[in-house]
Amino acid sequence: MSTDLQLPVFSNTTQEDLKGRWGMVIDQDVCTGCQACVAACAMENNVPFVGEDDAGYGRGMHWIRIERFWQGTFPAVKMTPFQPMMCQQCHKAPCEPVCPVFASVHSASEDINVQVYNRCVGTRYCGNNCPYQVRSFNWRDYTDARVRPELTTLQNQLNPDVTVRRRGVMEKCTFCIQRIRHAEDAASSEGREIADGDVVPACAQACPADAIVFGRIDDPNSMVSQKSLASRGYHQLEELGILPRVTYLQGESNVGNG
Amino acid sequence: MSATARALPNIRPQAAEQEDPREHLMLDPKPRGEMNGMVLESMRSTGWRYWLVTLVLGFLVLTCFFYAWYYLIANGLGVAGVNRPAYWAVFLVNTVFWIGISHAGTFISAILRVMKIEGRRPFTRAAELMTTFGLVQAVSSVFMHLGRVWLAYWLIPYPNERGLWPDFHSPLMWDFLAINTYLLCSTMYLFLPLIPDLAMVRDHKTGWQKVAYRILSLGFRGTEGEWKNLHTAMNIFAFAIIPVMFSVHTIVSWDFAMAMRPGWSSSVFGPYFVIGALHSGMAAVAIVLFLVRSTMKNMKYFIRPEHFNLLGKLMLMVSMAWAYFYFNDYLVPWYGGDKWEQILRLFIEKGPIWWLWYVLLICNIVVPWLILWNRKWRSTPWLLALTGVVINIGMWIERYVIIPETLTINRMPFTWRIYIPRVEIFLTIGTVSLFLLLYMMASRLIPLIPVWEVQEGQEAHMLRKVGKAEIPAVSEIG
Amino acid sequence: MPESITLLALFEDIDPAANGIQKLRSMGVTDDQMNVISGIPMPGRVLGRPNAITNVSRIALVGAGLGMLSGVALIYGTIYLYPLYVGGQPLYPVPMGWIVTFEMTMLGLMVFAFLGLFVDSGFPSYTPKDYVPEISDGKIAVLFKCDSNQERPVVDALTKLGAESVKPAEARQL
């Protein structure tokens, strides 16, 4: 019989071989770069429209972006596979310890990184520290109809399940946590565990090529678990050791992108 | 061959023999009453030039500081030039710059006191004022860069109904503690040696001014007990504020070093930033001393070429130390092979603003190393002040290269964007104007020269006959 | 019984002041009945006075201890009250503990040194005190108590040693 003394823990208790709970697989070989996921995510999560000038200056607020590169020198130029990039929900997220007010914390139950909009004071240290540069900042009152009257009718398309962020607050992809919550509530009210395919984030839902797969990666039978084990799988910036939860699939010779 | 055929050795007269010991302030004592009168006169005399400059500075502060900041808060950070990936830019550059300037005050009033360098005596307060006012600008710049500045009080750790505490894992919270500690302690350290001088002003004023200085001087008379307590407190401060000074800029550097960005995650940042702070700070002291000496009455007695000589020597040493650390920070990534650091280096040296980097090197290394070797040039106030301006420009550019320019290159090339400052330009002008305005106001409200310390030093200095020579000597009376 | 009076002797320089103090001691004025008020600090040995005692360093040390405790409370106490995992770092981090504790210790040391000066010297004090404004112009004043029947010989002796003036001390608003 041992008593739990609840002594302070001074050492690192992260278990690095833990698979985590929610994960995503993105198949770059079938991604067509159509940006349907970008549009769907913006609609689902009330991502604001920043306008032409600000977007050109690098203030686009999309939570997911399709990165396009080319390789080689002219005339032998080749497109590389499209690269959808969103918050990788790292297990050891570098954006978390640098926030002075605990606005970017790790959810122990969901094992993703959560951004607390109410608490954010706007120091933007998390944005600097994200190696994937997936965090967006509300530079102006992009959603306030008092400041931008043209938004008055667009207010009707806002998703009531998701907070509308005001100026001065950091935001990023949440793995559509509102959909995760819905599915978990539905499953528990039916008295069952959440099944594979219950939770479909907006980007996965919209993708015409089914390039994005989402689900429980701690469940070995889920589609996302099985896909992430493919030999084509890799993690972005793996050398940093921050344990992202998104696996990218990219083969040596890929069809379709020239 | 007779002895007379041999040529006599060429004897040059010793330079020291021709130097008048009264060139040194410590060996040129005046009665205390006369020195008091000189300092009081410098506080009283405000010509039309003073008021003109104050008016211009006041206008700049109203528009470029207060109005521009109001505009920023009302419209959000979109009116500044920050974007992804340069989330931090000129506001942080200004913060680091002003904290750097503030370090010089502590260096002169604390480190030189601890090392018993007597040349510091007349200008400790002028330097210490720079610390307080510089920190005010640094704190303002920090507030300017916050997205929701009206919630900045959430960084203060106090029990609250939200049940929340700030996150001490974050370098910004260490910053909060360190900068506040430094601001509070250097203001107290400014005030302590000021008490006897405020008492002196109190004794010479009448009317409402006398009441004001009476309140400020706390009833100080100069009894043995009071001097002993003051001396002990000043000693504690002098020794204790030195590690605080080092820790403050080290912690500021950790804002950058803790981030996993190419060019930022460098272990040399701690001492590199501290030396950088001293570099720009000492240069700023040279500028301020030149301005004080040339614009205020009677200051030419207190602040002499020998002090500029001392300052110039310190500036030369610090610029060499800075070059050492900069080369360290340059060589290791150059050699190392991390591809992102190499790309960053290419961007800084050959990118669209490549000329900025060369200006940095010229201003921080070439100019001081060319000018500060010559004793005569070091002792020329306007030349040292000009070198100071050049060094400060170079150090501001150095912080600009470290913050927005380094942030432009990261591990996700799709996000690279050039940063262009917008409202930050006005706010930078505003902080400089506010600093100068505060300084000009302080120069007429409190005596800039610690006369009691000057007299204390003069009592301790004497000319001692050693053999045939008269050597200046200082005894440790205190 | 002779009543004691307080006199203030004003000297222009250190040597006459030191001689004056020695003379006073030889005339029966004890060290704790004397006080020297000057425009620059005069260490005890220069004027032949016992070293003044100060409590400022003790108060400062107490402040350093309090600061250290508050630093530990600030980082580890707040984590205990509001535990949140961030970035895979340990809940109670050790290096941050050093940083926060160091800053708070130095803050405590210096704030209490400052306040210790106030407490030990009785600052701020705006009651009338024995003082003459010439002291801040460089004169050295010796404030002492002696018996009223000794007033004449003391005044003569000090004036002979070079005192500018020896007058009864007036407590006036500074």
JSON list of N, CA and C in Angstrom, two decimals, chain C residues 25-89:
[
{"chain": "C", "resi": 25, "resn": "ARG", "atom": "N", "xyz": [36.16, 66.89, 24.24]},
{"chain": "C", "resi": 25, "resn": "ARG", "atom": "CA", "xyz": [36.26, 65.66, 25.01]},
{"chain": "C", "resi": 25, "resn": "ARG", "atom": "C", "xyz": [37.09, 65.90, 26.27]},
{"chain": "C", "resi": 26, "resn": "SER", "atom": "N", "xyz": [38.13, 66.71, 26.12]},
{"chain": "C", "resi": 26, "resn": "SER", "atom": "CA", "xyz": [38.98, 66.98, 27.29]},
{"chain": "C", "resi": 26, "resn": "SER", "atom": "C", "xyz": [38.25, 67.86, 28.29]},
{"chain": "C", "resi": 27, "resn": "MET", "atom": "N", "xyz": [37.19, 68.58, 27.83]},
{"chain": "C", "resi": 27, "resn": "MET", "atom": "CA", "xyz": [36.45, 69.42, 28.76]},
{"chain": "C", "resi": 27, "resn": "MET", "atom": "C", "xyz": [35.25, 68.70, 29.35]},
{"chain": "C", "resi": 28, "resn": "GLY", "atom": "N", "xyz": [35.16, 67.41, 29.08]},
{"chain": "C", "resi": 28, "resn": "GLY", "atom": "CA", "xyz": [34.15, 66.61, 29.77]},
{"chain": "C", "resi": 28, "resn": "GLY", "atom": "C", "xyz": [32.92, 66.28, 28.94]},
{"chain": "C", "resi": 29, "resn": "VAL", "atom": "N", "xyz": [32.87, 66.70, 27.68]},
{"chain": "C", "resi": 29, "resn": "VAL", "atom": "CA", "xyz": [31.71, 66.33, 26.85]},
{"chain": "C", "resi": 29, "resn": "VAL", "atom": "C", "xyz": [31.97, 64.92, 26.31]},
{"chain": "C", "resi": 30, "resn": "THR", "atom": "N", "xyz": [31.05, 63.99, 26.60]},
{"chain": "C", "resi": 30, "resn": "THR", "atom": "CA", "xyz": [31.29, 62.62, 26.15]},
{"chain": "C", "resi": 30, "resn": "THR", "atom": "C", "xyz": [30.91, 62.46, 24.69]},
{"chain": "C", "resi": 31, "resn": "ASP", "atom": "N", "xyz": [31.35, 61.34, 24.09]},
{"chain": "C", "resi": 31, "resn": "ASP", "atom": "CA", "xyz": [31.12, 61.12, 22.66]},
{"chain": "C", "resi": 31, "resn": "ASP", "atom": "C", "xyz": [29.65, 61.07, 22.31]},
{"chain": "C", "resi": 32, "resn": "ASP", "atom": "N", "xyz": [28.82, 60.46, 23.19]},
{"chain": "C", "resi": 32, "resn": "ASP", "atom": "CA", "xyz": [27.42, 60.36, 22.80]},
{"chain": "C", "resi": 32, "resn": "ASP", "atom": "C", "xyz": [26.66, 61.64, 23.04]},
{"chain": "C", "resi": 33, "resn": "GLN", "atom": "N", "xyz": [27.35, 62.66, 23.61]},
{"chain": "C", "resi": 33, "resn": "GLN", "atom": "CA", "xyz": [26.69, 63.95, 23.72]},
{"chain": "C", "resi": 33, "resn": "GLN", "atom": "C", "xyz": [27.02, 64.84, 22.53]},
{"chain": "C", "resi": 34, "resn": "MET", "atom": "N", "xyz": [27.85, 64.30, 21.62]},
{"chain": "C", "resi": 34, "resn": "MET", "atom": "CA", "xyz": [28.27, 65.09, 20.46]},
{"chain": "C", "resi": 34, "resn": "MET", "atom": "C", "xyz": [27.69, 64.48, 19.19]},
{"chain": "C", "resi": 35, "resn": "ASN", "atom": "N", "xyz": [27.49, 65.33, 18.21]},
{"chain": "C", "resi": 35, "resn": "ASN", "atom": "CA", "xyz": [27.12, 64.83, 16.88]},
{"chain": "C", "resi": 35, "resn": "ASN", "atom": "C", "xyz": [27.76, 65.76, 15.85]},
{"chain": "C", "resi": 36, "resn": "VAL", "atom": "N", "xyz": [28.23, 65.20, 14.76]},
{"chain": "C", "resi": 36, "resn": "VAL", "atom": "CA", "xyz": [28.87, 66.02, 13.73]},
{"chain": "C", "resi": 36, "resn": "VAL", "atom": "C", "xyz": [27.96, 66.06, 12.52]},
{"chain": "C", "resi": 37, "resn": "ILE", "atom": "N", "xyz": [27.67, 67.27, 12.06]},
{"chain": "C", "resi": 37, "resn": "ILE", "atom": "CA", "xyz": [26.84, 67.42, 10.86]},
{"chain": "C", "resi": 37, "resn": "ILE", "atom": "C", "xyz": [27.70, 68.04, 9.79]},
{"chain": "C", "resi": 38, "resn": "SER", "atom": "N", "xyz": [27.78, 67.39, 8.63]},
{"chain": "C", "resi": 38, "resn": "SER", "atom": "CA", "xyz": [28.71, 67.88, 7.60]},
{"chain": "C", "resi": 38, "resn": "SER", "atom": "C", "xyz": [28.10, 67.73, 6.22]},
{"chain": "C", "resi": 39, "resn": "GLY", "atom": "N", "xyz": [28.72, 68.41, 5.27]},
{"chain": "C", "resi": 39, "resn": "GLY", "atom": "CA", "xyz": [28.22, 68.37, 3.90]},
{"chain": "C", "resi": 39, "resn": "GLY", "atom": "C", "xyz": [28.73, 67.19, 3.10]},
{"chain": "C", "resi": 40, "resn": "ILE", "atom": "N", "xyz": [29.81, 66.56, 3.56]},
{"chain": "C", "resi": 40, "resn": "ILE", "atom": "CA", "xyz": [30.27, 65.31, 2.94]},
{"chain": "C", "resi": 40, "resn": "ILE", "atom": "C", "xyz": [30.45, 64.31, 4.07]},
{"chain": "C", "resi": 41, "resn": "PRO", "atom": "N", "xyz": [30.38, 63.02, 3.74]},
{"chain": "C", "resi": 41, "resn": "PRO", "atom": "CA", "xyz": [30.55, 62.04, 4.83]},
{"chain": "C", "resi": 41, "resn": "PRO", "atom": "C", "xyz": [31.94, 62.09, 5.43]},
{"chain": "C", "resi": 42, "resn": "MET", "atom": "N", "xyz": [32.00, 62.19, 6.75]},
{"chain": "C", "resi": 42, "resn": "MET", "atom": "CA", "xyz": [33.29, 62.20, 7.44]},
{"chain": "C", "resi": 42, "resn": "MET", "atom": "C", "xyz": [33.40, 60.92, 8.23]},
{"chain": "C", "resi": 43, "resn": "PRO", "atom": "N", "xyz": [34.21, 59.98, 7.77]},
{"chain": "C", "resi": 43, "resn": "PRO", "atom": "CA", "xyz": [34.33, 58.75, 8.56]},
{"chain": "C", "resi": 43, "resn": "PRO", "atom": "C", "xyz": [34.86, 59.05, 9.95]},
{"chain": "C", "resi": 44, "resn": "GLY", "atom": "N", "xyz": [34.50, 58.19, 10.91]},
{"chain": "C", "resi": 44, "resn": "GLY", "atom": "CA", "xyz": [34.81, 58.46, 12.31]},
{"chain": "C", "resi": 44, "resn": "GLY", "atom": "C", "xyz": [36.26, 58.76, 12.57]},
{"chain": "C", "resi": 45, "resn": "ARG", "atom": "N", "xyz": [37.15, 57.99, 11.93]},
{"chain": "C", "resi": 45, "resn": "ARG", "atom": "CA", "xyz": [38.56, 58.13, 12.29]},
{"chain": "C", "resi": 45, "resn": "ARG", "atom": "C", "xyz": [39.14, 59.47, 11.85]},
{"chain": "C", "resi": 46, "resn": "VAL", "atom": "N", "xyz": [38.52, 60.12, 10.86]},
{"chain": "C", "resi": 46, "resn": "VAL", "atom": "CA", "xyz": [39.05, 61.39, 10.40]},
{"chain": "C", "resi": 46, "resn": "VAL", "atom": "C", "xyz": [38.89, 62.46, 11.47]},
{"chain": "C", "resi": 47, "resn": "LEU", "atom": "N", "xyz": [37.75, 62.43, 12.14]},
{"chain": "C", "resi": 47, "resn": "LEU", "atom": "CA", "xyz": [37.49, 63.48, 13.13]},
{"chain": "C", "resi": 47, "resn": "LEU", "atom": "C", "xyz": [37.74, 63.00, 14.54]},
{"chain": "C", "resi": 48, "resn": "GLY", "atom": "N", "xyz": [38.20, 61.79, 14.70]},
{"chain": "C", "resi": 48, "resn": "GLY", "atom": "CA", "xyz": [38.41, 61.27, 16.05]},
{"chain": "C", "resi": 48, "resn": "GLY", "atom": "C", "xyz": [37.11, 60.91, 16.73]},
{"chain": "C", "resi": 49, "resn": "ARG", "atom": "N", "xyz": [36.15, 60.41, 15.95]},
{"chain": "C", "resi": 49, "resn": "ARG", "atom": "CA", "xyz": [34.85, 60.05, 16.52]},
{"chain": "C", "resi": 49, "resn": "ARG", "atom": "C", "xyz": [34.69, 58.53, 16.46]},
{"chain": "C", "resi": 50, "resn": "PRO", "atom": "N", "xyz": [33.89, 57.96, 17.34]},
{"chain": "C", "resi": 50, "resn": "PRO", "atom": "CA", "xyz": [33.66, 56.51, 17.21]},
{"chain": "C", "resi": 50, "resn": "PRO", "atom": "C", "xyz": [32.85, 56.23, 15.95]},
{"chain": "C", "resi": 51, "resn": "ASN", "atom": "N", "xyz": [33.04, 55.04, 15.41]},
{"chain": "C", "resi": 51, "resn": "ASN", "atom": "CA", "xyz": [32.32, 54.68, 14.18]},
{"chain": "C", "resi": 51, "resn": "ASN", "atom": "C", "xyz": [30.83, 54.60, 14.43]},
{"chain": "C", "resi": 52, "resn": "ALA", "atom": "N", "xyz": [30.08, 55.19, 13.54]},
{"chain": "C", "resi": 52, "resn": "ALA", "atom": "CA", "xyz": [28.63, 55.13, 13.69]},
{"chain": "C", "resi": 52, "resn": "ALA", "atom": "C", "xyz": [28.14, 53.73, 13.35]},
{"chain": "C", "resi": 53, "resn": "ILE", "atom": "N", "xyz": [27.08, 53.31, 14.03]},
{"chain": "C", "resi": 53, "resn": "ILE", "atom": "CA", "xyz": [26.53, 51.98, 13.79]},
{"chain": "C", "resi": 53, "resn": "ILE", "atom": "C", "xyz": [25.31, 52.13, 12.90]},
{"chain": "C", "resi": 54, "resn": "THR", "atom": "N", "xyz": [25.18, 51.20, 11.98]},
{"chain": "C", "resi": 54, "resn": "THR", "atom": "CA", "xyz": [24.02, 51.26, 11.11]},
{"chain": "C", "resi": 54, "resn": "THR", "atom": "C", "xyz": [23.30, 49.92, 11.11]},
{"chain": "C", "resi": 55, "resn": "ASN", "atom": "N", "xyz": [21.98, 49.99, 11.01]},
{"chain": "C", "resi": 55, "resn": "ASN", "atom": "CA", "xyz": [21.19, 48.76, 10.93]},
{"chain": "C", "resi": 55, "resn": "ASN", "atom": "C", "xyz": [20.78, 48.44, 9.50]},
{"chain": "C", "resi": 56, "resn": "VAL", "atom": "N", "xyz": [21.21, 49.29, 8.57]},
{"chain": "C", "resi": 56, "resn": "VAL", "atom": "CA", "xyz": [20.71, 49.15, 7.20]},
{"chain": "C", "resi": 56, "resn": "VAL", "atom": "C", "xyz": [21.07, 47.79, 6.62]},
{"chain": "C", "resi": 57, "resn": "SER", "atom": "N", "xyz": [22.30, 47.33, 6.88]},
{"chain": "C", "resi": 57, "resn": "SER", "atom": "CA", "xyz": [22.69, 46.06, 6.27]},
{"chain": "C", "resi": 57, "resn": "SER", "atom": "C", "xyz": [21.90, 44.90, 6.85]},
{"chain": "C", "resi": 58, "resn": "ARG", "atom": "N", "xyz": [21.58, 44.99, 8.14]},
{"chain": "C", "resi": 58, "resn": "ARG", "atom": "CA", "xyz": [20.79, 43.90, 8.73]},
{"chain": "C", "resi": 58, "resn": "ARG", "atom": "C", "xyz": [19.38, 43.88, 8.14]},
{"chain": "C", "resi": 59, "resn": "ILE", "atom": "N", "xyz": [18.81, 45.09, 8.01]},
{"chain": "C", "resi": 59, "resn": "ILE", "atom": "CA", "xyz": [17.46, 45.16, 7.44]},
{"chain": "C", "resi": 59, "resn": "ILE", "atom": "C", "xyz": [17.49, 44.67, 6.00]},
{"chain": "C", "resi": 60, "resn": "ALA", "atom": "N", "xyz": [18.57, 45.03, 5.27]},
{"chain": "C", "resi": 60, "resn": "ALA", "atom": "CA", "xyz": [18.66, 44.60, 3.87]},
{"chain": "C", "resi": 60, "resn": "ALA", "atom": "C", "xyz": [18.73, 43.09, 3.77]},
{"chain": "C", "resi": 61, "resn": "LEU", "atom": "N", "xyz": [19.46, 42.47, 4.70]},
{"chain": "C", "resi": 61, "resn": "LEU", "atom": "CA", "xyz": [19.59, 41.02, 4.67]},
{"chain": "C", "resi": 61, "resn": "LEU", "atom": "C", "xyz": [18.25, 40.35, 4.93]},
{"chain": "C", "resi": 62, "resn": "VAL", "atom": "N", "xyz": [17.48, 40.91, 5.88]},
{"chain": "C", "resi": 62, "resn": "VAL", "atom": "CA", "xyz": [16.13, 40.38, 6.11]},
{"chain": "C", "resi": 62, "resn": "VAL", "atom": "C", "xyz": [15.32, 40.48, 4.83]},
{"chain": "C", "resi": 63, "resn": "GLY", "atom": "N", "xyz": [15.46, 41.64, 4.16]},
{"chain": "C", "resi": 63, "resn": "GLY", "atom": "CA", "xyz": [14.74, 41.81, 2.90]},
{"chain": "C", "resi": 63, "resn": "GLY", "atom": "C", "xyz": [15.15, 40.80, 1.87]},
{"chain": "C", "resi": 64, "resn": "ALA", "atom": "N", "xyz": [16.44, 40.46, 1.82]},
{"chain": "C", "resi": 64, "resn": "ALA", "atom": "CA", "xyz": [16.89, 39.47, 0.85]},
{"chain": "C", "resi": 64, "resn": "ALA", "atom": "C", "xyz": [16.24, 38.12, 1.14]},
{"chain": "C", "resi": 65, "resn": "GLY", "atom": "N", "xyz": [16.17, 37.77, 2.43]},
{"chain": "C", "resi": 65, "resn": "GLY", "atom": "CA", "xyz": [15.53, 36.50, 2.79]},
{"chain": "C", "resi": 65, "resn": "GLY", "atom": "C", "xyz": [14.06, 36.48, 2.39]},
{"chain": "C", "resi": 66, "resn": "LEU", "atom": "N", "xyz": [13.37, 37.60, 2.68]},
{"chain": "C", "resi": 66, "resn": "LEU", "atom": "CA", "xyz": [11.96, 37.68, 2.30]},
{"chain": "C", "resi": 66, "resn": "LEU", "atom": "C", "xyz": [11.80, 37.59, 0.79]},
{"chain": "C", "resi": 67, "resn": "GLY", "atom": "N", "xyz": [12.72, 38.25, 0.08]},
{"chain": "C", "resi": 67, "resn": "GLY", "atom": "CA", "xyz": [12.67, 38.21, -1.37]},
{"chain": "C", "resi": 67, "resn": "GLY", "atom": "C", "xyz": [12.85, 36.80, -1.90]},
{"chain": "C", "resi": 68, "resn": "MET", "atom": "N", "xyz": [13.78, 36.08, -1.29]},
{"chain": "C", "resi": 68, "resn": "MET", "atom": "CA", "xyz": [14.03, 34.72, -1.75]},
{"chain": "C", "resi": 68, "resn": "MET", "atom": "C", "xyz": [12.77, 33.87, -1.54]},
{"chain": "C", "resi": 69, "resn": "LEU", "atom": "N", "xyz": [12.16, 34.01, -0.36]},
{"chain": "C", "resi": 69, "resn": "LEU", "atom": "CA", "xyz": [10.94, 33.24, -0.09]},
{"chain": "C", "resi": 69, "resn": "LEU", "atom": "C", "xyz": [9.84, 33.60, -1.08]},
{"chain": "C", "resi": 70, "resn": "SER", "atom": "N", "xyz": [9.71, 34.90, -1.35]},
{"chain": "C", "resi": 70, "resn": "SER", "atom": "CA", "xyz": [8.64, 35.30, -2.26]},
{"chain": "C", "resi": 70, "resn": "SER", "atom": "C", "xyz": [8.92, 34.82, -3.67]},
{"chain": "C", "resi": 71, "resn": "GLY", "atom": "N", "xyz": [10.21, 34.74, -4.04]},
{"chain": "C", "resi": 71, "resn": "GLY", "atom": "CA", "xyz": [10.54, 34.22, -5.37]},
{"chain": "C", "resi": 71, "resn": "GLY", "atom": "C", "xyz": [10.14, 32.76, -5.51]},
{"chain": "C", "resi": 72, "resn": "VAL", "atom": "N", "xyz": [10.47, 31.97, -4.48]},
{"chain": "C", "resi": 72, "resn": "VAL", "atom": "CA", "xyz": [10.09, 30.55, -4.52]},
{"chain": "C", "resi": 72, "resn": "VAL", "atom": "C", "xyz": [8.58, 30.42, -4.54]},
{"chain": "C", "resi": 73, "resn": "ALA", "atom": "N", "xyz": [7.91, 31.24, -3.70]},
{"chain": "C", "resi": 73, "resn": "ALA", "atom": "CA", "xyz": [6.44, 31.19, -3.66]},
{"chain": "C", "resi": 73, "resn": "ALA", "atom": "C", "xyz": [5.87, 31.56, -5.01]},
{"chain": "C", "resi": 74, "resn": "LEU", "atom": "N", "xyz": [6.48, 32.54, -5.65]},
{"chain": "C", "resi": 74, "resn": "LEU", "atom": "CA", "xyz": [5.95, 33.04, -6.92]},
{"chain": "C", "resi": 74, "resn": "LEU", "atom": "C", "xyz": [5.99, 31.95, -7.97]},
{"chain": "C", "resi": 75, "resn": "ILE", "atom": "N", "xyz": [7.12, 31.27, -8.11]},
{"chain": "C", "resi": 75, "resn": "ILE", "atom": "CA", "xyz": [7.15, 30.32, -9.20]},
{"chain": "C", "resi": 75, "resn": "ILE", "atom": "C", "xyz": [6.54, 28.99, -8.79]},
{"chain": "C", "resi": 76, "resn": "TYR", "atom": "N", "xyz": [6.94, 28.43, -7.67]},
{"chain": "C", "resi": 76, "resn": "TYR", "atom": "CA", "xyz": [6.45, 27.10, -7.34]},
{"chain": "C", "resi": 76, "resn": "TYR", "atom": "C", "xyz": [5.07, 27.14, -6.69]},
{"chain": "C", "resi": 77, "resn": "GLY", "atom": "N", "xyz": [4.84, 28.18, -5.90]},
{"chain": "C", "resi": 77, "resn": "GLY", "atom": "CA", "xyz": [3.53, 28.31, -5.28]},
{"chain": "C", "resi": 77, "resn": "GLY", "atom": "C", "xyz": [2.42, 28.49, -6.29]},
{"chain": "C", "resi": 78, "resn": "THR", "atom": "N", "xyz": [2.66, 29.36, -7.29]},
{"chain": "C", "resi": 78, "resn": "THR", "atom": "CA", "xyz": [1.60, 29.59, -8.27]},
{"chain": "C", "resi": 78, "resn": "THR", "atom": "C", "xyz": [1.37, 28.37, -9.14]},
{"chain": "C", "resi": 79, "resn": "ILE", "atom": "N", "xyz": [2.44, 27.61, -9.41]},
{"chain": "C", "resi": 79, "resn": "ILE", "atom": "CA", "xyz": [2.25, 26.39, -10.20]},
{"chain": "C", "resi": 79, "resn": "ILE", "atom": "C", "xyz": [1.45, 25.38, -9.38]},
{"chain": "C", "resi": 80, "resn": "TYR", "atom": "N", "xyz": [1.71, 25.35, -8.08]},
{"chain": "C", "resi": 80, "resn": "TYR", "atom": "CA", "xyz": [0.95, 24.43, -7.23]},
{"chain": "C", "resi": 80, "resn": "TYR", "atom": "C", "xyz": [-0.52, 24.79, -7.23]},
{"chain": "C", "resi": 81, "resn": "LEU", "atom": "N", "xyz": [-0.79, 26.11, -7.22]},
{"chain": "C", "resi": 81, "resn": "LEU", "atom": "CA", "xyz": [-2.19, 26.54, -7.19]},
{"chain": "C", "resi": 81, "resn": "LEU", "atom": "C", "xyz": [-2.86, 26.36, -8.54]},
{"chain": "C", "resi": 82, "resn": "TYR", "atom": "N", "xyz": [-2.09, 26.46, -9.61]},
{"chain": "C", "resi": 82, "resn": "TYR", "atom": "CA", "xyz": [-2.69, 26.44, -10.94]},
{"chain": "C", "resi": 82, "resn": "TYR", "atom": "C", "xyz": [-1.82, 25.61, -11.86]},
{"chain": "C", "resi": 83, "resn": "PRO", "atom": "N", "xyz": [-1.85, 24.29, -11.71]},
{"chain": "C", "resi": 83, "resn": "PRO", "atom": "CA", "xyz": [-0.94, 23.46, -12.49]},
{"chain": "C", "resi": 83, "resn": "PRO", "atom": "C", "xyz": [-1.40, 23.32, -13.94]},
{"chain": "C", "resi": 84, "resn": "LEU", "atom": "N", "xyz": [-0.50, 23.65, -14.86]},
{"chain": "C", "resi": 84, "resn": "LEU", "atom": "CA", "xyz": [-0.79, 23.53, -16.28]},
{"chain": "C", "resi": 84, "resn": "LEU", "atom": "C", "xyz": [0.45, 23.03, -16.97]},
{"chain": "C", "resi": 85, "resn": "TYR", "atom": "N", "xyz": [0.29, 22.03, -17.80]},
{"chain": "C", "resi": 85, "resn": "TYR", "atom": "CA", "xyz": [1.44, 21.51, -18.53]},
{"chain": "C", "resi": 85, "resn": "TYR", "atom": "C", "xyz": [1.63, 22.32, -19.80]},
{"chain": "C", "resi": 86, "resn": "VAL", "atom": "N", "xyz": [2.85, 22.74, -20.04]},
{"chain": "C", "resi": 86, "resn": "VAL", "atom": "CA", "xyz": [3.12, 23.46, -21.28]},
{"chain": "C", "resi": 86, "resn": "VAL", "atom": "C", "xyz": [4.40, 22.92, -21.91]},
{"chain": "C", "resi": 87, "resn": "GLY", "atom": "N", "xyz": [4.29, 22.62, -23.22]},
{"chain": "C", "resi": 87, "resn": "GLY", "atom": "CA", "xyz": [5.48, 22.34, -24.01]},
{"chain": "C", "resi": 87, "resn": "GLY", "atom": "C", "xyz": [6.29, 21.15, -23.60]},
{"chain": "C", "resi": 88, "resn": "GLY", "atom": "N", "xyz": [5.67, 20.20, -22.92]},
{"chain": "C", "resi": 88, "resn": "GLY", "atom": "CA", "xyz": [6.45, 19.04, -22.53]},
{"chain": "C", "resi": 88, "resn": "GLY", "atom": "C", "xyz": [7.49, 19.35, -21.47]},
{"chain": "C", "resi": 89, "resn": "GLN", "atom": "N", "xyz": [7.40, 20.52, -20.84]},
{"chain": "C", "resi": 89, "resn": "GLN", "atom": "CA", "xyz": [8.37, 20.86, -19.80]},
{"chain": "C", "resi": 89, "resn": "GLN", "atom": "C", "xyz": [7.84, 20.39, -18.47]}
]
